[in-house]
Short mmCIF file of C-alpha atoms in Angstrom, two decimals:
data_model
loop_
_atom_site.label_atom_id
_atom_site.label_comp_id
_atom_site.label_asym_id
_atom_site.label_seq_id
_atom_site.Cartn_x
_atom_site.Cartn_y
_atom_site.Cartn_z
CA MET O 1205 10.75 -17.09 3.64
CA GLU O 1206 11.36 -15.64 7.09
CA LEU O 1207 13.27 -12.69 5.68
CA ASN O 1208 10.45 -11.40 3.53
CA GLY O 1209 9.74 -7.90 4.69
CA ALA O 1210 10.08 -4.27 3.88
CA LEU O 1211 12.61 -1.49 3.79
CA ALA O 1212 11.46 2.00 4.69
CA GLU O 1213 13.05 5.41 4.48
CA SER O 1214 15.19 4.43 1.51
CA GLY O 1215 16.78 1.46 3.19
CA ALA O 1216 17.32 2.99 6.63
CA ILE O 1217 14.89 0.64 8.36
CA ARG O 1218 13.89 -3.00 7.91
CA ILE O 1219 10.48 -4.20 9.00
CA ALA O 1220 9.74 -7.91 9.30
CA GLN O 1221 8.35 -10.59 11.54
CA ASN O 1222 10.59 -12.64 13.80
CA GLU O 1223 10.21 -16.33 14.56
CA GLN O 1224 7.58 -15.52 17.19
CA LYS O 1225 5.58 -13.68 14.52
CA GLU O 1226 6.24 -10.39 16.29
CA TRP O 1227 6.85 -7.30 14.20
CA ILE O 1228 10.37 -5.98 14.46
CA MET O 1229 11.89 -2.77 13.18
CA GLU O 1230 15.65 -2.71 12.75
CA ARG O 1231 17.91 0.16 11.91
CA ASN O 1232 20.21 -0.52 9.01
CA PRO O 1233 23.50 -1.44 10.70
CA THR O 1234 25.50 -0.59 7.58
CA VAL O 1235 24.82 3.09 8.27
CA PRO O 1236 27.62 4.46 10.49
CA GLU O 1237 26.54 4.90 14.10
CA ASP O 1238 27.74 8.50 14.25
CA GLN O 1239 25.47 9.35 11.29
CA TRP O 1240 22.49 7.96 13.23
CA GLN O 1241 23.53 9.94 16.31
CA ALA O 1242 23.87 13.14 14.31
CA MET O 1243 20.39 12.66 12.85
CA GLN O 1244 18.77 11.89 16.21
CA THR O 1245 20.54 14.86 17.79
CA CYS O 1246 19.15 17.20 15.11
CA ILE O 1247 15.61 15.77 15.40
CA GLY O 1248 15.74 16.12 19.19
CA PHE O 1249 16.98 19.71 18.98
CA ILE O 1250 14.26 20.71 16.52
CA ARG O 1251 11.58 19.07 18.67
CA GLU O 1252 12.74 20.72 21.89
CA ASN O 1253 13.52 24.20 20.59
CA TYR O 1254 11.11 24.68 17.72
CA LEU O 1255 8.29 22.14 17.61
CA SER O 1256 7.38 22.39 21.30
CA LYS O 1257 7.14 26.17 20.90
CA HIS O 1258 4.96 25.86 17.80
CA PHE O 1259 7.63 27.44 15.62
CA GLY O 1260 6.86 25.13 12.74
CA ILE O 1261 5.66 21.76 11.55
CA ALA O 1262 7.88 18.71 11.25
CA GLU O 1263 7.65 15.43 9.46
CA PRO O 1264 10.16 13.48 11.49
CA LYS O 1265 11.38 10.08 10.41
CA VAL O 1266 13.97 7.86 12.01
CA SER O 1267 16.64 8.75 9.49
CA ALA O 1268 15.44 12.13 8.25
CA VAL O 1269 13.33 15.13 9.07
CA THR O 1270 11.61 17.85 7.08
CA PHE O 1271 10.92 20.90 9.22
CA ASN O 1272 8.75 23.68 7.85
CA LEU O 1273 9.85 26.66 9.89
CA ASP O 1274 7.44 29.41 10.89
CA GLN O 1275 9.89 32.27 10.50
CA GLU O 1276 7.54 34.93 11.84
CA ALA O 1277 6.84 33.05 15.06
CA SER O 1278 10.38 31.84 15.62
CA GLY O 1279 12.20 34.93 14.40
CA LYS O 1280 14.69 32.58 12.72
CA THR O 1281 15.44 31.59 9.16
CA GLY O 1282 16.23 28.14 7.84
CA PHE O 1283 19.82 29.25 7.44
CA GLN O 1284 20.03 30.31 11.11
CA LEU O 1285 18.55 26.97 12.20
CA GLN O 1286 21.14 25.25 10.04
CA GLN O 1287 23.92 27.19 11.81
CA GLU O 1288 22.52 26.23 15.23
CA LEU O 1289 22.50 22.55 14.27
CA LEU O 1290 26.01 22.75 12.84
CA GLN O 1291 27.29 24.26 16.10
CA LEU O 1292 25.49 21.59 18.15
CA LEU O 1293 26.96 18.72 16.14
CA THR O 1294 30.43 20.23 16.24
CA GLU O 1295 30.23 20.62 20.03
CA ARG O 1296 29.27 16.95 20.36
CA GLY O 1297 31.91 15.72 17.95
CA LEU O 1298 29.37 14.34 15.49
CA PRO O 1299 29.59 14.41 11.67
CA THR O 1300 28.24 17.64 10.24
CA GLU O 1301 27.82 16.87 6.55
CA THR O 1302 24.15 15.96 7.03
CA VAL O 1303 23.43 19.50 8.18
CA ALA O 1304 26.01 21.20 5.98
CA ASN O 1305 24.38 19.67 2.91
CA ALA O 1306 20.82 20.27 4.12
CA ASP O 1307 18.28 21.96 1.90
CA VAL O 1308 17.24 25.29 3.46
CA SER O 1309 15.98 26.83 0.25
CA ASN O 1310 12.32 26.76 1.31
CA GLY O 1311 12.82 28.56 4.61
CA GLY O 1312 12.76 25.38 6.65
CA ILE O 1313 15.27 22.57 6.62
CA GLN O 1314 15.40 19.08 5.17
CA LEU O 1315 17.84 16.64 6.71
CA ALA O 1316 18.68 13.08 5.80
CA ALA O 1317 21.30 10.95 7.47
CA GLY O 1318 24.42 10.38 5.41
CA GLY O 1319 25.09 6.96 3.96
CA ILE O 1320 21.42 6.10 3.53
CA ASP O 1321 19.97 5.24 0.17
CA LYS O 1322 18.32 2.23 -1.42
CA ALA O 1323 21.71 0.76 -2.30
CA ALA O 1324 22.55 0.66 1.41
CA GLY O 1325 19.19 -1.04 1.98
CA MET O 1326 19.94 -3.66 -0.66
CA ARG O 1327 23.36 -4.36 0.83
CA TYR O 1328 21.74 -4.70 4.25
CA VAL O 1329 19.29 -7.34 3.00
CA GLN O 1330 21.96 -9.09 0.95
CA GLY O 1331 24.06 -9.37 4.09
CA LEU O 1332 21.15 -10.82 6.06
CA THR O 1333 20.14 -13.35 3.44
CA GLY O 1334 23.52 -14.21 1.99
CA ILE O 1335 22.03 -13.65 -1.45
CA PRO O 1336 24.62 -11.99 -3.69
CA LYS O 1337 23.98 -9.06 -5.99
CA GLU O 1338 24.17 -11.47 -8.94
CA GLN O 1339 20.92 -13.10 -7.77
CA CYS O 1340 18.95 -9.94 -7.08
CA ILE O 1341 16.23 -8.27 -9.13
CA ALA O 1342 15.25 -4.68 -8.37
CA VAL O 1343 12.04 -3.08 -9.56
CA GLY O 1344 11.24 0.61 -9.31
CA ASP O 1345 9.91 3.62 -11.14
CA SER O 1346 11.80 6.70 -9.95
CA LYS O 1347 15.29 8.15 -9.78
CA GLY O 1348 15.34 7.27 -6.08
CA ASP O 1349 15.36 3.60 -7.12
CA LEU O 1350 18.57 3.90 -9.15
CA PRO O 1351 20.80 3.19 -6.10
CA ALA O 1352 18.87 -0.06 -5.55
CA PHE O 1353 19.38 -0.91 -9.21
CA SER O 1354 23.14 -0.59 -8.73
CA GLU O 1355 22.95 -3.51 -6.28
CA ALA O 1356 20.98 -5.88 -8.50
CA ALA O 1357 21.89 -8.03 -11.48
CA LEU O 1358 18.56 -7.49 -13.17
CA THR O 1359 16.31 -4.45 -13.17
CA ALA O 1360 12.80 -3.70 -14.32
CA ALA O 1361 10.44 -0.74 -14.40
CA PRO O 1362 6.78 -0.21 -15.21
CA PHE O 1363 5.84 1.95 -18.18
CA ASN O 1364 5.41 5.04 -16.01
CA GLY O 1365 9.04 4.80 -14.93
CA ALA O 1366 11.24 7.89 -15.05
CA LYS O 1367 13.19 8.57 -18.21
CA GLU O 1368 16.47 7.72 -16.48
CA LEU O 1369 15.16 4.23 -15.70
CA ARG O 1370 13.59 3.71 -19.10
CA GLU O 1371 17.01 3.91 -20.69
CA SER O 1372 18.81 1.66 -18.26
CA VAL O 1373 16.56 -1.15 -17.07
CA ASP O 1374 16.80 -4.69 -18.37
CA TYR O 1375 13.05 -4.96 -18.72
CA PHE O 1376 10.75 -2.05 -19.37
CA SER O 1377 7.20 -3.24 -19.00
CA PRO O 1378 4.64 -1.97 -21.48
CA PHE O 1379 2.19 -1.57 -18.58
CA ASP O 1380 2.16 1.22 -16.07
CA ALA O 1381 2.18 1.31 -12.25
CA GLU O 1382 0.73 -1.74 -10.54
CA TYR O 1383 -0.14 -3.37 -13.85
CA GLY O 1384 3.53 -3.18 -14.73
CA ILE O 1385 4.34 -4.98 -11.49
CA LEU O 1386 1.82 -7.68 -12.32
CA ASP O 1387 3.46 -8.05 -15.72
CA ILE O 1388 7.00 -8.14 -14.29
CA THR O 1389 6.16 -10.66 -11.57
CA ASN O 1390 4.28 -12.76 -14.11
CA GLN O 1391 7.39 -12.92 -16.25
CA ILE O 1392 9.60 -13.89 -13.32
CA ILE O 1393 7.17 -16.61 -12.27
CA ALA O 1394 7.05 -17.94 -15.83
CA GLN O 1395 10.84 -18.22 -15.93
CA LYS O 1396 10.95 -19.80 -12.48
CA GLN O 1397 8.43 -22.41 -13.54
CA GLN O 1398 10.61 -23.32 -16.51
CA ALA O 1399 13.71 -23.69 -14.36
CA MET Q 327 12.74 -13.88 -34.38
CA ALA Q 328 13.80 -14.91 -30.88
CA GLY Q 329 14.97 -11.39 -30.12
CA LEU Q 330 11.44 -10.18 -30.55
CA GLY Q 331 10.27 -12.18 -27.60
CA VAL Q 332 8.07 -14.35 -29.79
CA LYS Q 333 5.96 -16.71 -27.74
CA GLY Q 334 3.88 -18.40 -30.41
CA HIS Q 335 3.46 -18.58 -34.13
CA GLN Q 336 0.33 -19.57 -35.95
CA VAL Q 337 -0.57 -19.59 -39.64
CA GLU Q 338 -4.19 -19.42 -40.66
CA VAL Q 339 -5.36 -20.06 -44.21
CA PHE Q 340 -8.48 -18.37 -45.57
CA GLU Q 341 -10.42 -18.99 -48.75
CA SER Q 342 -10.36 -15.82 -50.86
CA ASP Q 343 -11.79 -14.93 -54.21
CA SER Q 344 -9.37 -12.05 -54.51
CA ALA Q 345 -6.26 -14.18 -54.10
CA GLU Q 346 -4.66 -15.66 -57.17
CA ASN Q 347 -4.70 -19.21 -55.84
CA GLY Q 348 -7.98 -18.75 -53.98
CA LYS Q 349 -6.24 -18.71 -50.62
CA ARG Q 350 -4.94 -16.04 -48.29
CA TYR Q 351 -2.49 -16.61 -45.51
CA LEU Q 352 -2.53 -14.93 -42.15
CA GLU Q 353 0.42 -15.31 -39.80
CA ARG Q 354 -0.22 -14.49 -36.18
CA ILE Q 355 2.88 -14.04 -34.04
CA THR Q 356 2.31 -13.81 -30.31
CA THR Q 357 4.84 -11.56 -28.64
CA ASN Q 358 6.03 -11.38 -25.07
CA ILE Q 359 3.92 -8.26 -24.68
CA PRO Q 360 0.67 -9.49 -23.17
CA GLY Q 361 -2.17 -8.96 -25.56
CA VAL Q 362 0.01 -7.81 -28.44
CA GLU Q 363 0.35 -9.79 -31.67
CA ILE Q 364 2.13 -9.18 -34.93
CA VAL Q 365 -0.03 -10.10 -37.90
CA TYR Q 366 1.23 -10.65 -41.43
CA ALA Q 367 -1.46 -10.97 -44.09
CA ASP Q 368 -1.25 -11.74 -47.78
CA ASN Q 369 -2.74 -9.03 -49.96
CA ALA Q 370 -4.79 -9.61 -53.02
CA ASN Q 371 -2.09 -7.92 -55.08
CA GLY Q 372 0.53 -10.40 -53.94
CA GLY Q 373 2.11 -8.19 -51.32
CA ARG Q 374 2.02 -8.59 -47.58
CA THR Q 375 0.65 -6.37 -44.88
CA LEU Q 376 2.28 -6.10 -41.49
CA SER Q 377 -0.06 -5.00 -38.78
CA LEU Q 378 -0.48 -4.86 -35.07
CA ALA Q 379 -3.22 -6.57 -33.10
CA ILE Q 380 -3.86 -5.61 -29.54
CA ASN Q 381 -6.23 -7.67 -27.49
CA HIS Q 382 -7.87 -5.16 -25.21
CA GLU Q 383 -9.68 -7.92 -23.40
CA THR Q 384 -6.49 -9.33 -21.94
CA GLU Q 385 -6.66 -9.15 -18.17
CA ASN Q 386 -3.46 -7.20 -17.74
CA VAL Q 387 -4.44 -4.54 -20.23
CA GLN Q 388 -7.28 -3.16 -18.12
CA ARG Q 389 -5.32 -0.05 -17.17
CA ALA Q 390 -2.24 -0.68 -19.23
CA ALA Q 391 -0.55 2.05 -21.16
CA ARG Q 392 -1.96 0.56 -24.31
CA THR Q 393 -2.30 3.91 -25.98
CA ASP Q 394 1.40 4.46 -25.50
CA ILE Q 395 2.17 1.02 -26.87
CA GLU Q 396 0.03 1.68 -29.87
CA ASN Q 397 1.58 5.07 -30.45
CA VAL Q 398 5.10 3.69 -30.30
CA LEU Q 399 4.40 0.68 -32.46
CA ARG Q 400 2.12 2.40 -34.96
CA SER Q 401 4.68 5.15 -35.48
CA ALA Q 402 6.93 2.60 -37.17
CA GLN Q 403 6.78 3.02 -40.93
CA THR Q 404 8.91 0.08 -41.97
CA HIS Q 405 9.39 -3.49 -40.89
CA GLU Q 406 12.77 -2.62 -39.43
CA GLU Q 407 11.33 0.23 -37.37
CA TRP Q 408 8.57 -2.05 -36.21
CA VAL Q 409 11.01 -4.71 -35.08
CA LYS Q 410 13.04 -2.08 -33.25
CA ALA Q 411 9.92 -0.78 -31.51
CA VAL Q 412 8.91 -4.25 -30.39
CA GLU Q 413 12.43 -4.94 -29.21
CA GLN Q 414 12.12 -2.09 -26.74
CA TYR Q 415 9.78 -4.28 -24.81
CA GLY Q 416 11.16 -7.36 -23.23
CA ALA Q 417 13.97 -8.30 -25.58
CA ASN Q 418 16.70 -7.62 -23.04
CA TRP Q 419 14.83 -9.46 -20.34
CA ASN Q 420 14.29 -12.41 -22.66
CA ALA Q 421 17.97 -12.55 -23.43
CA ARG Q 422 18.68 -13.01 -19.75
CA GLN Q 423 16.23 -15.76 -18.91
CA GLU Q 424 18.77 -17.82 -17.02
CA GLU Q 425 19.57 -14.93 -14.69
CA VAL Q 426 15.88 -14.47 -13.98
CA ARG Q 427 15.59 -18.16 -13.18
CA GLN Q 428 18.55 -18.01 -10.80
CA ALA Q 429 17.35 -14.88 -8.98
CA LYS Q 430 16.61 -15.30 -5.28
CA LEU Q 431 15.79 -11.80 -4.10
CA LEU Q 432 13.23 -9.41 -5.51
CA SER Q 433 13.14 -5.80 -4.28
CA ILE Q 434 10.08 -3.81 -5.34
CA ASP Q 435 9.51 -0.13 -4.78
CA ILE Q 436 6.12 0.33 -3.15
CA ASP Q 437 5.03 3.77 -4.25
CA GLU Q 438 3.28 3.83 -7.57
CA CYS Q 439 4.36 0.26 -8.20
CA ILE Q 440 2.20 -1.35 -5.54
CA LEU Q 441 0.43 1.55 -3.91
CA PRO Q 442 -0.63 3.97 -6.64
CA THR Q 443 -1.57 7.59 -6.09
CA PRO Q 444 -4.25 8.13 -5.03
CA ARG Q 445 -4.16 4.99 -2.91
CA GLU Q 446 -7.89 4.56 -3.33
CA SER Q 447 -7.38 3.86 -7.00
CA ARG Q 448 -5.81 0.55 -6.10
CA LEU Q 449 -8.43 -2.10 -6.56
CA ASP Q 450 -8.78 -4.97 -4.14
CA GLY Q 451 -8.53 -7.32 -7.08
CA ASN Q 452 -5.08 -6.00 -7.87
CA PHE Q 453 -3.92 -6.52 -4.30
CA ALA Q 454 -5.21 -10.06 -4.58
CA ARG Q 455 -3.37 -10.63 -7.83
CA ASP Q 456 -0.14 -9.25 -6.35
CA GLY Q 457 -0.65 -11.49 -3.35
CA GLU Q 458 -1.06 -14.55 -5.55
CA ARG Q 459 2.07 -13.74 -7.50
CA PHE Q 460 4.15 -13.02 -4.43
CA LYS Q 461 3.06 -16.30 -2.89
CA ALA Q 462 4.12 -18.04 -6.10
CA LEU Q 463 7.49 -16.30 -5.99
CA ASP Q 464 7.85 -17.18 -2.32
CA GLU Q 465 7.14 -20.83 -3.12
CA ALA Q 466 9.76 -20.62 -5.86
CA GLY Q 467 12.28 -19.72 -3.17
CA MET Q 468 12.48 -15.97 -3.69
CA THR Q 469 12.85 -13.49 -0.87
CA ILE Q 470 10.68 -10.45 -1.50
CA ILE Q 471 11.46 -7.01 -0.11
CA LEU Q 472 9.06 -4.10 -0.40
CA ASN Q 473 11.24 -1.03 -0.71
CA THR Q 474 9.97 2.45 -0.01
CA GLY Q 475 11.55 5.84 0.34
CA GLY Q 476 8.70 6.82 2.64
CA GLN Q 477 8.12 6.45 6.31
CA ARG Q 478 7.49 3.17 8.04
CA ARG Q 479 3.95 4.29 8.84
CA ARG Q 480 3.25 4.37 5.13
CA LEU Q 481 3.85 0.65 5.12
CA ARG Q 482 0.89 0.22 7.43
CA LYS Q 483 -1.30 1.44 4.62
CA SER Q 484 -0.34 -1.65 2.73
CA SER Q 485 -1.66 -3.88 5.49
CA ASN Q 486 -4.47 -5.19 3.33
CA PHE Q 487 -1.92 -6.17 0.77
CA SER Q 488 0.41 -7.78 3.28
CA ASN Q 489 -2.46 -9.75 4.80
CA LEU Q 490 -3.06 -11.33 1.43
CA TRP Q 491 0.56 -12.20 1.31
CA GLY Q 492 0.39 -13.90 4.69
CA TRP Q 493 1.99 -11.18 6.77
CA SER Q 494 -0.69 -11.09 9.43
#
């Protein structure tokens, strides 16, 4: 299956091998371009004006960034940084909801591009493969997997799954973590072999 | 009994001095829960005992939440409660066998599901078993997507796993 691969950052990025066996990393095209631009603009601003001056530590991703602001060194608060980013995006005509909805409660700022979740990732892969939702199975263990579940006909979770999943999945394995995955895949294989 | 996910049913007969007819009957019902059996046994007084047998030697039960299974199932005081407890596991999935057979795409969250925390706790043998199963699913025509909320660099940590799967 050439399309076997991985989705990272909650469906923002697809990683797979092409026909030449080269690794490729694609941005999820179902995410609006202006959302990507807004995210990259914010990451660039934080790098240039804060990171390069050692005003904090960042965990940048392609579609998100968590910036732990050193308020003493920078003389700024997370709220002030948020206002700077909002002004920047407004000046450039980019969507501002990513920044407006950002979490600044811990002094820094956490940003994630709008329109990205595991449901968007599932739709991306479904579009690439032509496999409809009705023929998809999604397996996960946390609340962050619920969007992916909304784009699958069948769902399963290992025993350590969050309470929200426990009540909604089609199959709740009696085994936890990776043993649950072994159990779930075993059951799928068994059904496939009977088909 | 189909709703219970029953996979096999076996009746064993034992000679017994305490039984009225000199025989005792033991029914062993294999469930869809690996390593878990329902056992009915005739009592000497003519009644029947319903009990739970868990095979701790089953491969998949090495680090399974067997204590949790036992707690849930043993908490049942009546047959009806017991059936309900067993039905929590697998009954819905069993009822949708045809959809499982028709499925073509499997999306699996990586964290905790494939890469536990701490990562070092993941045994090579488990990677190998996942690899075998994913190859089997691949051969059955399924597209498999590892799905993580984390960064792409985290995926590199699963390189050993992906090598087993033929990603290298």
